[in-house]
Short mmCIF file of C-alpha atoms and ligand atoms in Angstrom, two decimals:
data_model
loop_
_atom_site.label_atom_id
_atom_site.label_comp_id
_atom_site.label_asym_id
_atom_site.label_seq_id
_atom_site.Cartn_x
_atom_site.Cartn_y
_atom_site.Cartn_z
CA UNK A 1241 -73.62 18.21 -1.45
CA UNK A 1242 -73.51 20.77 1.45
CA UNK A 1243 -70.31 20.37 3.68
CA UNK A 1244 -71.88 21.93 6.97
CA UNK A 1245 -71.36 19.12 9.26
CA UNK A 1246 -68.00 18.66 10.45
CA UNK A 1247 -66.92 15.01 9.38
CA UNK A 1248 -66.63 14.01 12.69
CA UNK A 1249 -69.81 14.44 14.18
CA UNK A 1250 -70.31 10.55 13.53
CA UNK A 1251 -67.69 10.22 16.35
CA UNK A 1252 -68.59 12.67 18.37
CA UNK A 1253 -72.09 11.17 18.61
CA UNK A 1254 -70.11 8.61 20.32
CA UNK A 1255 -67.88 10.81 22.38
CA UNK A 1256 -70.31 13.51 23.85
CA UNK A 1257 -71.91 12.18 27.53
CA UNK A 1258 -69.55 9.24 28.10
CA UNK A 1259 -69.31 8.43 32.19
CA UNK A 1260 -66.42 10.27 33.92
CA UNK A 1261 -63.68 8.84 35.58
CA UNK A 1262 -64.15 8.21 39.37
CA UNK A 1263 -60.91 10.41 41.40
CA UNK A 1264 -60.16 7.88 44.07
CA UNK A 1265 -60.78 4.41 41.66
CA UNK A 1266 -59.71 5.88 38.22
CA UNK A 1267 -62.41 4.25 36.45
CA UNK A 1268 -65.50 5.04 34.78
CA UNK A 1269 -68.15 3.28 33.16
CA UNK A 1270 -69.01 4.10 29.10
CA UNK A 1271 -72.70 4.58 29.17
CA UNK A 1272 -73.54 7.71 32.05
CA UNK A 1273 -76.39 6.96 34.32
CA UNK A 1274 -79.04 8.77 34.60
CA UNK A 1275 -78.89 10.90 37.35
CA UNK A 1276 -82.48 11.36 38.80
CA UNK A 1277 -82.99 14.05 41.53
CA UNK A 1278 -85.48 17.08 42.27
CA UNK A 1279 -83.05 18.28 45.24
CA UNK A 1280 -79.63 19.51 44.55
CA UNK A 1281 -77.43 20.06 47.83
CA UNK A 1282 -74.59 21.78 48.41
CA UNK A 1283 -71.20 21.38 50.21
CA UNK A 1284 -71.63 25.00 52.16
CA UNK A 1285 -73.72 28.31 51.42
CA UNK A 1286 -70.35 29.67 49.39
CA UNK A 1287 -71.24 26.43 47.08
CA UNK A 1288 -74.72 27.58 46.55
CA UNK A 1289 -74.09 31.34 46.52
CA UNK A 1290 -71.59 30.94 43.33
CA UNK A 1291 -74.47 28.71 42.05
CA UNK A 1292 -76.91 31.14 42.37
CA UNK A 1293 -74.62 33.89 40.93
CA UNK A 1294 -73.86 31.69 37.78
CA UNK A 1295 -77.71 31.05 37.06
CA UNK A 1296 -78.38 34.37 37.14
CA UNK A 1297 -75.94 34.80 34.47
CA UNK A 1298 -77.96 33.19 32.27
CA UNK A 1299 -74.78 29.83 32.73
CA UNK A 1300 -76.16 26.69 33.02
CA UNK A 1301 -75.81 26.29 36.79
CA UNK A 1302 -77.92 23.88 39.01
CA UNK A 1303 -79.66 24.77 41.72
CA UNK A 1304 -82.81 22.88 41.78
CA UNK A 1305 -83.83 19.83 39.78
CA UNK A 1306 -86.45 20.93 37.47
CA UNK A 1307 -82.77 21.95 34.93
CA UNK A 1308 -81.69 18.49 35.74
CA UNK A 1309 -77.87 17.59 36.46
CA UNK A 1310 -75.14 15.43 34.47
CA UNK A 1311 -77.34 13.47 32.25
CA UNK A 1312 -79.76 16.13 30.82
CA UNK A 1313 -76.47 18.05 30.62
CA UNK A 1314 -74.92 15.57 28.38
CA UNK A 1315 -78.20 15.66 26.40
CA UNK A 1316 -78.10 19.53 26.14
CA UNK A 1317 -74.38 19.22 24.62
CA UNK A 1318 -75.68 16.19 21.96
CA UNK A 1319 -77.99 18.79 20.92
CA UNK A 1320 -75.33 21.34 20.71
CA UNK A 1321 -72.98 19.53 18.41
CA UNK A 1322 -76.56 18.21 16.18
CA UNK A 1323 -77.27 21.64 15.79
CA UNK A 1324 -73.81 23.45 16.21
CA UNK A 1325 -75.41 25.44 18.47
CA UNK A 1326 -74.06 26.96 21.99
CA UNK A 1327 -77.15 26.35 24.11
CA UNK A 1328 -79.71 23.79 24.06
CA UNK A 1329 -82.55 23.40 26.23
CA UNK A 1330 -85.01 20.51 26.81
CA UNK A 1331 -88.95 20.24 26.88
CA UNK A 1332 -91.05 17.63 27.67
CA UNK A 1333 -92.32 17.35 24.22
CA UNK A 1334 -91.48 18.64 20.52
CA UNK A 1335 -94.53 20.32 20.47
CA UNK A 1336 -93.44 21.64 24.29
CA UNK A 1337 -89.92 22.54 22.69
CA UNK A 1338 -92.51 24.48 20.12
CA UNK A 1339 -94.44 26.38 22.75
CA UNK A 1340 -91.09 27.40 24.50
CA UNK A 1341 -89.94 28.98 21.15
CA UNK A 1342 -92.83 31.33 21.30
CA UNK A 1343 -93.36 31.97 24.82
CA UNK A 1344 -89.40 32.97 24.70
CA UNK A 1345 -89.91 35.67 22.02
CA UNK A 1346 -93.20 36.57 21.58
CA UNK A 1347 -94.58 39.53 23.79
CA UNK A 1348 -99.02 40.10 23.59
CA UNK A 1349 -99.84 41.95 20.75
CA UNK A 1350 -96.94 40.59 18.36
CA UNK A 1351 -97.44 39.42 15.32
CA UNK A 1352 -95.82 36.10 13.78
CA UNK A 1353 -95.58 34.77 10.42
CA UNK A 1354 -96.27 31.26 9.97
CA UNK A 1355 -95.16 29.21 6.92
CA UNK A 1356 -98.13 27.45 5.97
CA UNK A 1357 -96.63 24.02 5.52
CA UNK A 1358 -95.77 23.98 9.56
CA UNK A 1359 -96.81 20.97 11.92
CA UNK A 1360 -100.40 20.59 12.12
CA UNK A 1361 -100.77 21.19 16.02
CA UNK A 1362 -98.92 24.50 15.87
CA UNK A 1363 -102.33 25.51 13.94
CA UNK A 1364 -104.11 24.29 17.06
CA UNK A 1365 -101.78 26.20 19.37
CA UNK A 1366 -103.10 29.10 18.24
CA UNK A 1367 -106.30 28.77 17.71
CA UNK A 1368 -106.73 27.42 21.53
CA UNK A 1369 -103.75 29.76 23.13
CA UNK A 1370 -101.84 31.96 21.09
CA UNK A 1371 -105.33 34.12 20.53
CA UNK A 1372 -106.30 34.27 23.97
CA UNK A 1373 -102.55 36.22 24.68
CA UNK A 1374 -103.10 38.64 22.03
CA UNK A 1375 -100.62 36.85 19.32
CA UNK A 1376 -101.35 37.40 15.87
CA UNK A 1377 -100.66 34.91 13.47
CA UNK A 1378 -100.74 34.78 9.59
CA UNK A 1379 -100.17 31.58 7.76
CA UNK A 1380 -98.21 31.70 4.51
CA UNK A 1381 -96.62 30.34 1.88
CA UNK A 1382 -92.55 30.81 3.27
CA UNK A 1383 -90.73 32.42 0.64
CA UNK A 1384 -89.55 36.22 0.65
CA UNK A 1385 -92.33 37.51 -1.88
CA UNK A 1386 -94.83 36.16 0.23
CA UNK A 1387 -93.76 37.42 3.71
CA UNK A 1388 -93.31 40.57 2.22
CA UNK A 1389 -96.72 41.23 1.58
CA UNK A 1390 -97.98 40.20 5.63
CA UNK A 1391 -95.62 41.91 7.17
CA UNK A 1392 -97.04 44.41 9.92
CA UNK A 1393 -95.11 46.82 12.06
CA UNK A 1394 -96.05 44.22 15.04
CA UNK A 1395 -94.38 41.24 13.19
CA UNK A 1396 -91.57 39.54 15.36
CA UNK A 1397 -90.74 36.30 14.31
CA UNK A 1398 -90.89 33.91 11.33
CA UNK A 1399 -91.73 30.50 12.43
CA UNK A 1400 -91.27 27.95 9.41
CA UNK A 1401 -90.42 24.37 9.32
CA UNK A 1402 -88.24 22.70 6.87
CA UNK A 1403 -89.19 20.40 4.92
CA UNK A 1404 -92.69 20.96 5.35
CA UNK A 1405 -94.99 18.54 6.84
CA UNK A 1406 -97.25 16.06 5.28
CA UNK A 1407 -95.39 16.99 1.69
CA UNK A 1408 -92.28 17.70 2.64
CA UNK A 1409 -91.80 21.59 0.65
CA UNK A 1410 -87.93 22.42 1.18
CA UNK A 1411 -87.89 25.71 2.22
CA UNK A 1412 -84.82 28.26 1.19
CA UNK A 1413 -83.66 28.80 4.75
CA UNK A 1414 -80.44 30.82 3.56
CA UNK A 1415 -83.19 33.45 2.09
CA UNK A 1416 -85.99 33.74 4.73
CA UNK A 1417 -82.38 34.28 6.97
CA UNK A 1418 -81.86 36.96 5.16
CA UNK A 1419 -85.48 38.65 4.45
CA UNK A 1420 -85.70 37.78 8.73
CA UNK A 1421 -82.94 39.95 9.17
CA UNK A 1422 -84.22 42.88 6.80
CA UNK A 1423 -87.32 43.04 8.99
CA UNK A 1424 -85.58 42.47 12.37
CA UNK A 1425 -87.62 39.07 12.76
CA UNK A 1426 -86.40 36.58 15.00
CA UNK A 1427 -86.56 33.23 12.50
CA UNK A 1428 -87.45 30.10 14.46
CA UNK A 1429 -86.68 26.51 11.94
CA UNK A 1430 -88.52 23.32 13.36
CA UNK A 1431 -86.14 21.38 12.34
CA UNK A 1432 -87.20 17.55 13.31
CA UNK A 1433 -86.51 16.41 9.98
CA UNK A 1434 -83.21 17.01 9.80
CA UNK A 1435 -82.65 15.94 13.29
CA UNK A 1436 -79.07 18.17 12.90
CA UNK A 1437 -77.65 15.27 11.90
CA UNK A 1438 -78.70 16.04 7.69
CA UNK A 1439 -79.64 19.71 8.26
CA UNK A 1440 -78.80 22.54 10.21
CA UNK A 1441 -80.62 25.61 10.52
CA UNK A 1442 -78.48 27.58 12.71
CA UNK A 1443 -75.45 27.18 10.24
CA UNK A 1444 -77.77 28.28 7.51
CA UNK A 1445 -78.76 31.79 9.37
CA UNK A 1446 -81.63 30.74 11.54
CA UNK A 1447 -81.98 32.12 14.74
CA UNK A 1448 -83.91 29.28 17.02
CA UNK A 1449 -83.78 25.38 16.07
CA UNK A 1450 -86.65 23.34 16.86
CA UNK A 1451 -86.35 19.41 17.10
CA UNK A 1452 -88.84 16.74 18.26
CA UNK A 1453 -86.26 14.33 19.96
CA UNK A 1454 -89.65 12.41 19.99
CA UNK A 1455 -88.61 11.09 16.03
CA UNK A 1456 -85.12 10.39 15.29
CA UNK A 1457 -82.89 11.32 17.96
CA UNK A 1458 -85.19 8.85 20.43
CA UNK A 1459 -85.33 6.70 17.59
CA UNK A 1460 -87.12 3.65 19.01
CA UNK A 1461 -90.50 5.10 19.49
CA UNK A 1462 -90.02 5.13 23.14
CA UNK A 1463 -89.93 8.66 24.65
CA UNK A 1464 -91.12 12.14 24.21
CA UNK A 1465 -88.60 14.81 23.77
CA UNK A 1466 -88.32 18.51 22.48
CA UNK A 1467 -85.82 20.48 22.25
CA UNK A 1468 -84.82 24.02 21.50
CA UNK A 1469 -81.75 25.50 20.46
CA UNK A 1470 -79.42 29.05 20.00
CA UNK A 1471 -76.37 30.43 19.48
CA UNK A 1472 -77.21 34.56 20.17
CA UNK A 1473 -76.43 35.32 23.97
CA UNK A 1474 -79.20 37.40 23.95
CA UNK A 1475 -81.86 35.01 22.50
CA UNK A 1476 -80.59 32.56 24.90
CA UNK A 1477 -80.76 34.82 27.79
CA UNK A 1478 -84.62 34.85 26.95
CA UNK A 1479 -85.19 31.16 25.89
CA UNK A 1480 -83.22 30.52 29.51
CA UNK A 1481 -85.54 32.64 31.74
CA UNK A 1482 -88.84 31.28 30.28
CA UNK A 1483 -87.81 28.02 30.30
CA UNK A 1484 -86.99 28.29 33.67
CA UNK A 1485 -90.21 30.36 34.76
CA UNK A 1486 -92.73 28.17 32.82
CA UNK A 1487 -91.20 24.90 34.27
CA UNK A 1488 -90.59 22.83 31.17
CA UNK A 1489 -88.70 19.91 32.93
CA UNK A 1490 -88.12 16.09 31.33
CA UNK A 1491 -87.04 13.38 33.33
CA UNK A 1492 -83.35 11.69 33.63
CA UNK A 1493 -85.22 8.20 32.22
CA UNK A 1494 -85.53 10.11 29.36
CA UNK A 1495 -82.86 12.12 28.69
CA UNK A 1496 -80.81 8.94 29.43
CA UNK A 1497 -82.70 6.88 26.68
CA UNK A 1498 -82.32 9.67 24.05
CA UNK A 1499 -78.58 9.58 24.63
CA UNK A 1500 -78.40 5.90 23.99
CA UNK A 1501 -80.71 6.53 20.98
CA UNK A 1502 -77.88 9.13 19.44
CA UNK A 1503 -75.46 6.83 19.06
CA UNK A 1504 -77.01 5.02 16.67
CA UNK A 1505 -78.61 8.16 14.81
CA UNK A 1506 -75.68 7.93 12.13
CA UNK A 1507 -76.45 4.45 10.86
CA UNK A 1508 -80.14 4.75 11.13
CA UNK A 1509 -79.98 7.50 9.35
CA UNK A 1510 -78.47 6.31 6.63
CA UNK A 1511 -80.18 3.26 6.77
CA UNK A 1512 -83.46 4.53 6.64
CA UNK A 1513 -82.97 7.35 3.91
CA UNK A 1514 -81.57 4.24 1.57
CA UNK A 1515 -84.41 2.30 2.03
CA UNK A 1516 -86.54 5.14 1.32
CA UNK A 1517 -85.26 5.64 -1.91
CA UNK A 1518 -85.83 2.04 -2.77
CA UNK A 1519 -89.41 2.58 -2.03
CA UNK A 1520 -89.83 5.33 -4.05
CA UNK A 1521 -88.24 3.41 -6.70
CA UNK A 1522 -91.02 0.72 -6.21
CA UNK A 1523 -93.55 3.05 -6.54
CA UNK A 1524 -92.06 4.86 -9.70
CA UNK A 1525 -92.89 1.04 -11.11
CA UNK A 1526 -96.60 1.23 -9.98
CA UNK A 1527 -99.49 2.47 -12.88
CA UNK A 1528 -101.20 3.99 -9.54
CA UNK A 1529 -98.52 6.77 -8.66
CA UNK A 1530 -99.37 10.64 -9.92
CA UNK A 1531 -96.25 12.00 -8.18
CA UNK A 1532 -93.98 11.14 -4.99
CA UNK A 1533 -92.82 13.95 -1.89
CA UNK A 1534 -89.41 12.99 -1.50
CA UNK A 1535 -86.44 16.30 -1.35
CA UNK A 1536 -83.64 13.42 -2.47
CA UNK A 1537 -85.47 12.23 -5.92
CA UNK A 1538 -83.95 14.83 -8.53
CA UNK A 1539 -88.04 14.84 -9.64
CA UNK A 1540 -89.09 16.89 -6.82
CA UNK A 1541 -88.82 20.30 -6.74
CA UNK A 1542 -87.06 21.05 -3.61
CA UNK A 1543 -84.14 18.48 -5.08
CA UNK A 1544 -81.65 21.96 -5.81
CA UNK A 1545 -82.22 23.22 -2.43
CA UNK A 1546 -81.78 20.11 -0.63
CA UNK A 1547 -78.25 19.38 -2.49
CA UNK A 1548 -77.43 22.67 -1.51
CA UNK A 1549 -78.79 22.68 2.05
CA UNK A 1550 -78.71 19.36 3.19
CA UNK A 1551 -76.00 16.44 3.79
CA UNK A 1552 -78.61 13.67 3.67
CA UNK A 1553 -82.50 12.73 3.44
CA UNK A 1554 -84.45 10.34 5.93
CA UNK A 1555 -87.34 7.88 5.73
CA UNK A 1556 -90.37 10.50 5.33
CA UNK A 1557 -91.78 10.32 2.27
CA UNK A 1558 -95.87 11.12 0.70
CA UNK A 1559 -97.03 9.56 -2.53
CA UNK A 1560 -99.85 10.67 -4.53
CA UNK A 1561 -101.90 7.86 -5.72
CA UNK A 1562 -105.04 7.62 -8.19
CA UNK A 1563 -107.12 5.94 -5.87
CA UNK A 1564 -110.50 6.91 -5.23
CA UNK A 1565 -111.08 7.33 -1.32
CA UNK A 1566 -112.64 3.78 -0.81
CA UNK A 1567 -109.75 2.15 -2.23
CA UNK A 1568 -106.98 4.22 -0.22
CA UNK A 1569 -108.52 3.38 3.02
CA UNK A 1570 -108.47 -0.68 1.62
CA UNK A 1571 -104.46 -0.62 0.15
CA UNK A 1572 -103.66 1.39 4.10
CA UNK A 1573 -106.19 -1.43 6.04
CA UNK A 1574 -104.47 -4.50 3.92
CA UNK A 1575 -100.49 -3.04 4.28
CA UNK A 1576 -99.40 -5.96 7.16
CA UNK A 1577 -95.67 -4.10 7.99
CA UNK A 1578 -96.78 -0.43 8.07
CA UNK A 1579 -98.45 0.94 11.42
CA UNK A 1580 -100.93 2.97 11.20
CA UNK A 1581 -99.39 5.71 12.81
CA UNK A 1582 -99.05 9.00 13.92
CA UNK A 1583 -94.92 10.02 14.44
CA UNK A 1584 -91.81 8.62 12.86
CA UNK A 1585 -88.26 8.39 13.13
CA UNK A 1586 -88.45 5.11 14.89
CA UNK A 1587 -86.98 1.78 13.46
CA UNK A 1588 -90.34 0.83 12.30
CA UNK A 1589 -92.37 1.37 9.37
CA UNK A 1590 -95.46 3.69 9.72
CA UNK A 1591 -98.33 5.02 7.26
CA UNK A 1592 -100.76 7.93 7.63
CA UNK A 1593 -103.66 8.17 4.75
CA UNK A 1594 -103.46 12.23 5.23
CA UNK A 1595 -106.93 13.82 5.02
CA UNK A 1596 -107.02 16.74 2.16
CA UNK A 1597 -108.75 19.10 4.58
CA UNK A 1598 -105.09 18.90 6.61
CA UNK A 1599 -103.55 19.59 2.58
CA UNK A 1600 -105.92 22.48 1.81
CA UNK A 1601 -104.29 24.94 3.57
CA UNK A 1602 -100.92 24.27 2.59
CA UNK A 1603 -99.77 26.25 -0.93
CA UNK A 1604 -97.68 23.94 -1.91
CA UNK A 1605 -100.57 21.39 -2.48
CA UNK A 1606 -102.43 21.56 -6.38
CA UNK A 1607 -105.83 20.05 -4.92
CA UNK A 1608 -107.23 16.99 -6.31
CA UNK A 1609 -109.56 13.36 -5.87
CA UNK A 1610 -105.94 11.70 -5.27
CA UNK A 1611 -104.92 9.98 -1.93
CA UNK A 1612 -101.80 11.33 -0.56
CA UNK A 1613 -100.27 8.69 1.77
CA UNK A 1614 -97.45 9.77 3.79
CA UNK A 1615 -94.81 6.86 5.03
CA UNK A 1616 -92.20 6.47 7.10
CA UNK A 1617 -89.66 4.00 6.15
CA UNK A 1618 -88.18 2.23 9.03
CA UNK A 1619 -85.02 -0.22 9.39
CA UNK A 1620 -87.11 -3.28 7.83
CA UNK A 1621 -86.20 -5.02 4.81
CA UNK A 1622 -87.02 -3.46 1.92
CA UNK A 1623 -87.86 -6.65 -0.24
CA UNK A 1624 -90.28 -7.04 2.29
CA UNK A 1625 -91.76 -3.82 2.75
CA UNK A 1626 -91.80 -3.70 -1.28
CA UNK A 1627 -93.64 -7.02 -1.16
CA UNK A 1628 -96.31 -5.93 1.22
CA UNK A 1629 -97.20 -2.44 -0.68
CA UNK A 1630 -97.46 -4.64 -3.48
CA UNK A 1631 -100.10 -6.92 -2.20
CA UNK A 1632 -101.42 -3.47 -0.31
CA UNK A 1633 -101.65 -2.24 -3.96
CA UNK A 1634 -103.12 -5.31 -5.45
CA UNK A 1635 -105.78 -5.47 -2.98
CA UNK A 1636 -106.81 -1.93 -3.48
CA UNK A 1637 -107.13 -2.13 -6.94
CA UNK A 1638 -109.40 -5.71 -6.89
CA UNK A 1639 -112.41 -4.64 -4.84
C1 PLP B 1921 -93.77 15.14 15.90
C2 PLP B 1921 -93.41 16.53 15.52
C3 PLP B 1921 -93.46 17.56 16.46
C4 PLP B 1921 -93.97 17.35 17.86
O1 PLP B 1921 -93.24 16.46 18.59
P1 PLP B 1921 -93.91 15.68 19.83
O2 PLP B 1921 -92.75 15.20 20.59
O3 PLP B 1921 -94.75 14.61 19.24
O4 PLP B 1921 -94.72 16.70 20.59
C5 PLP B 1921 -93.09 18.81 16.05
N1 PLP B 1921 -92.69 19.06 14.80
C6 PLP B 1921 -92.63 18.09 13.87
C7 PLP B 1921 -92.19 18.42 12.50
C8 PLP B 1921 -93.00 16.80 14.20
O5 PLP B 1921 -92.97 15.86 13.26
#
């Protein structure tokens, strides 16, 4: 399996954003508060001038409290080591950390290439803003081939997202790095899947990383979070500026939450992929299953790439059942433990029946009758959650 993270970014998950020592009493609590302000003062105008000076540099300097101080600081440098990237900047939202991506390096009249197995809503971002600004965007299936044939001499950035959504396509970031730099195309990696903690773009030649700290850096299905990161001074220059122009701003609250949620990202992790493989084991059993989505079974297609790419899976996985359409919607109404659900990455278990006009425009899908069901496998036990398909199953067969 890949080597790319560093062994010890288990401890410093556990290390990064710890509370400083006070000067005069020497001591310092473990967890850092969150520091909430909109005003930041200074000591004297020298204070604020060398601020100032430092902002403009592109540094991450504080002079107002829309950046936010020591705890979205911290925040910015969990992302950092995640991504092993040297900037990180937070949005209010993934799909915020999204927009920021392309506001930061898109100009009217560009054109970007889309991988056509990208979150839904990016689809919607277009359609109800992206157009309006003179963006062009082409949809596509993300391998070199492909992108070769939309290119146009207005084409500016690859935007793709790894594995894809709904089916979970593993995508061969190492070669759209390299076909991006061919064409002098800024590639952009959505990256909530991997979190950084089982995949990491940047190392692999991506330009931008995209995470939704909204899934499994939160990881209690208690805050919205985005996130966007770089390692270019140049790109970061740019991500800086429009970030700071278009106001994208999340509170301390929040930031402080997703810092406590990091700490446990290792063992949930872990915890969750395992028990993901145990369901797709259960489901192997089942005479209903056609085929399962999951990058770690050696069955799927994306299972070279993944070894190669990734240092561990998660609890997303779709399974394509022979079920007619009446009986899907009875096995998802009778599961007891699953929520229905949009979003995952939280300690609970969730299921989405996905609707095949959301699969139609994705390549990687071979249309058919069969109901694809997309779960998310949370910290539960699996005996239980295996118990409770079962019955789901059982149900949806008798009617
Ligand atoms: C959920 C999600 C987003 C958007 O995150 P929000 O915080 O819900 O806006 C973006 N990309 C992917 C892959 C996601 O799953």
């Amino acid at each position: 399996m890949a080597n790319s993270i560093p062994a010890d970014l288990d401890t410093l998950l556990q290390h990064t954003g710890i509370g400083e020592f006070d000067p005069v009493h020497g001591a310092a609590p473990v967890a850092l508060p969150a520091v909430r302000t909109s005003t930041v003062r200074f000591q004297n105008l020298d204070a604020l001038k060398r601020a100032q000076q430092a902002k403009a540099k592109g540094e991450r300097s504080v002079t107002y409290g829309r950046v936010g101080m020591d705890t979205h600081a911290a925040l910015e440098d969990v992302f950092c080591k995640l991504e092993g990237a040297e900037r990180a900047f937070l949005a209010s939202s993934g799909m915020a950390a999204i927009t920021l991506a392309f506001f930061s390096t898109l100009n009217s009249r560009d054109h970007v290439l889309v991988a056509d197995c990208c979150y839904g809503p990016v689809r919607y971002l277009d359609k109800v803003v992206l157009g309006r600004m003179d963006i062009e965007v082409s949809y596509c299936r993300a391998t070199p081939a492909a992108l070769k044939a939309q290119l146009r001499p207005n084409t500016r950035v690859l935007y793709v997202e790894s594995p894809g959504s709904l089916l979970f396509e593993m995508l061969d970031i190492p070669a759209l790095a390299a076909f991006a730099r061919e064409h002098k195309l800024i590639l952009a990696v959505d990256n909530t899947w991997g979190s950084g903690y089982i995949y990491r773009p940047l190392e692999l030649g991506a330009d931008i990383s995209i995470v939704a700290g909204t899934k499994y850096v939160g990881g209690h299905s208690d805050l919205m979070l985005g996130a966007v990161m770089a390692r270019d001074p140049a790109l970061i220059q740019r991500i800086n500026d429009t970030h700071y122009a278009m106001g994208y701003s999340i509170s301390a609250d929040d930031a402080w939450l997703a810092i406590r949620g990091v700490r446990t990202l290792p063992i949930r992790m872990r915890q969750t992929a395992r028990n993901a493989l145990e369901i797709c084991d259960f489901f192997s059993s089942r005479p209903e299953l056609v085929r399962l989505y999951h990058p770690a079974l050696p069955s799927d297609p994306g299972h070279a790439i993944w070894q190669r790419d990734c240092t561990g899976s998660n609890g997303m996985l779709a399974v394509e059942l022979k079920l007619g359409d009446a009986a899907a919607h009875r096995f998802v109404d009778a599961l007891t433990l699953f929520g229905i659900g949009f979003s995952w990455g939280g300690f609970e278990s969730l299921v989405q029946l996905v609707d095949h006009g959301a699969l139609d425009v994705h390549g990687y899908w071979t249309p058919s009758e069969n109901a694809i069901v997309r779960l998310h496998i949370g910290l539960e036990s699996t005996q239980d959650l295996i118990a409770d398909l079962s019955q789901a199953l059982d149900q949806a067969a008798a009617a």
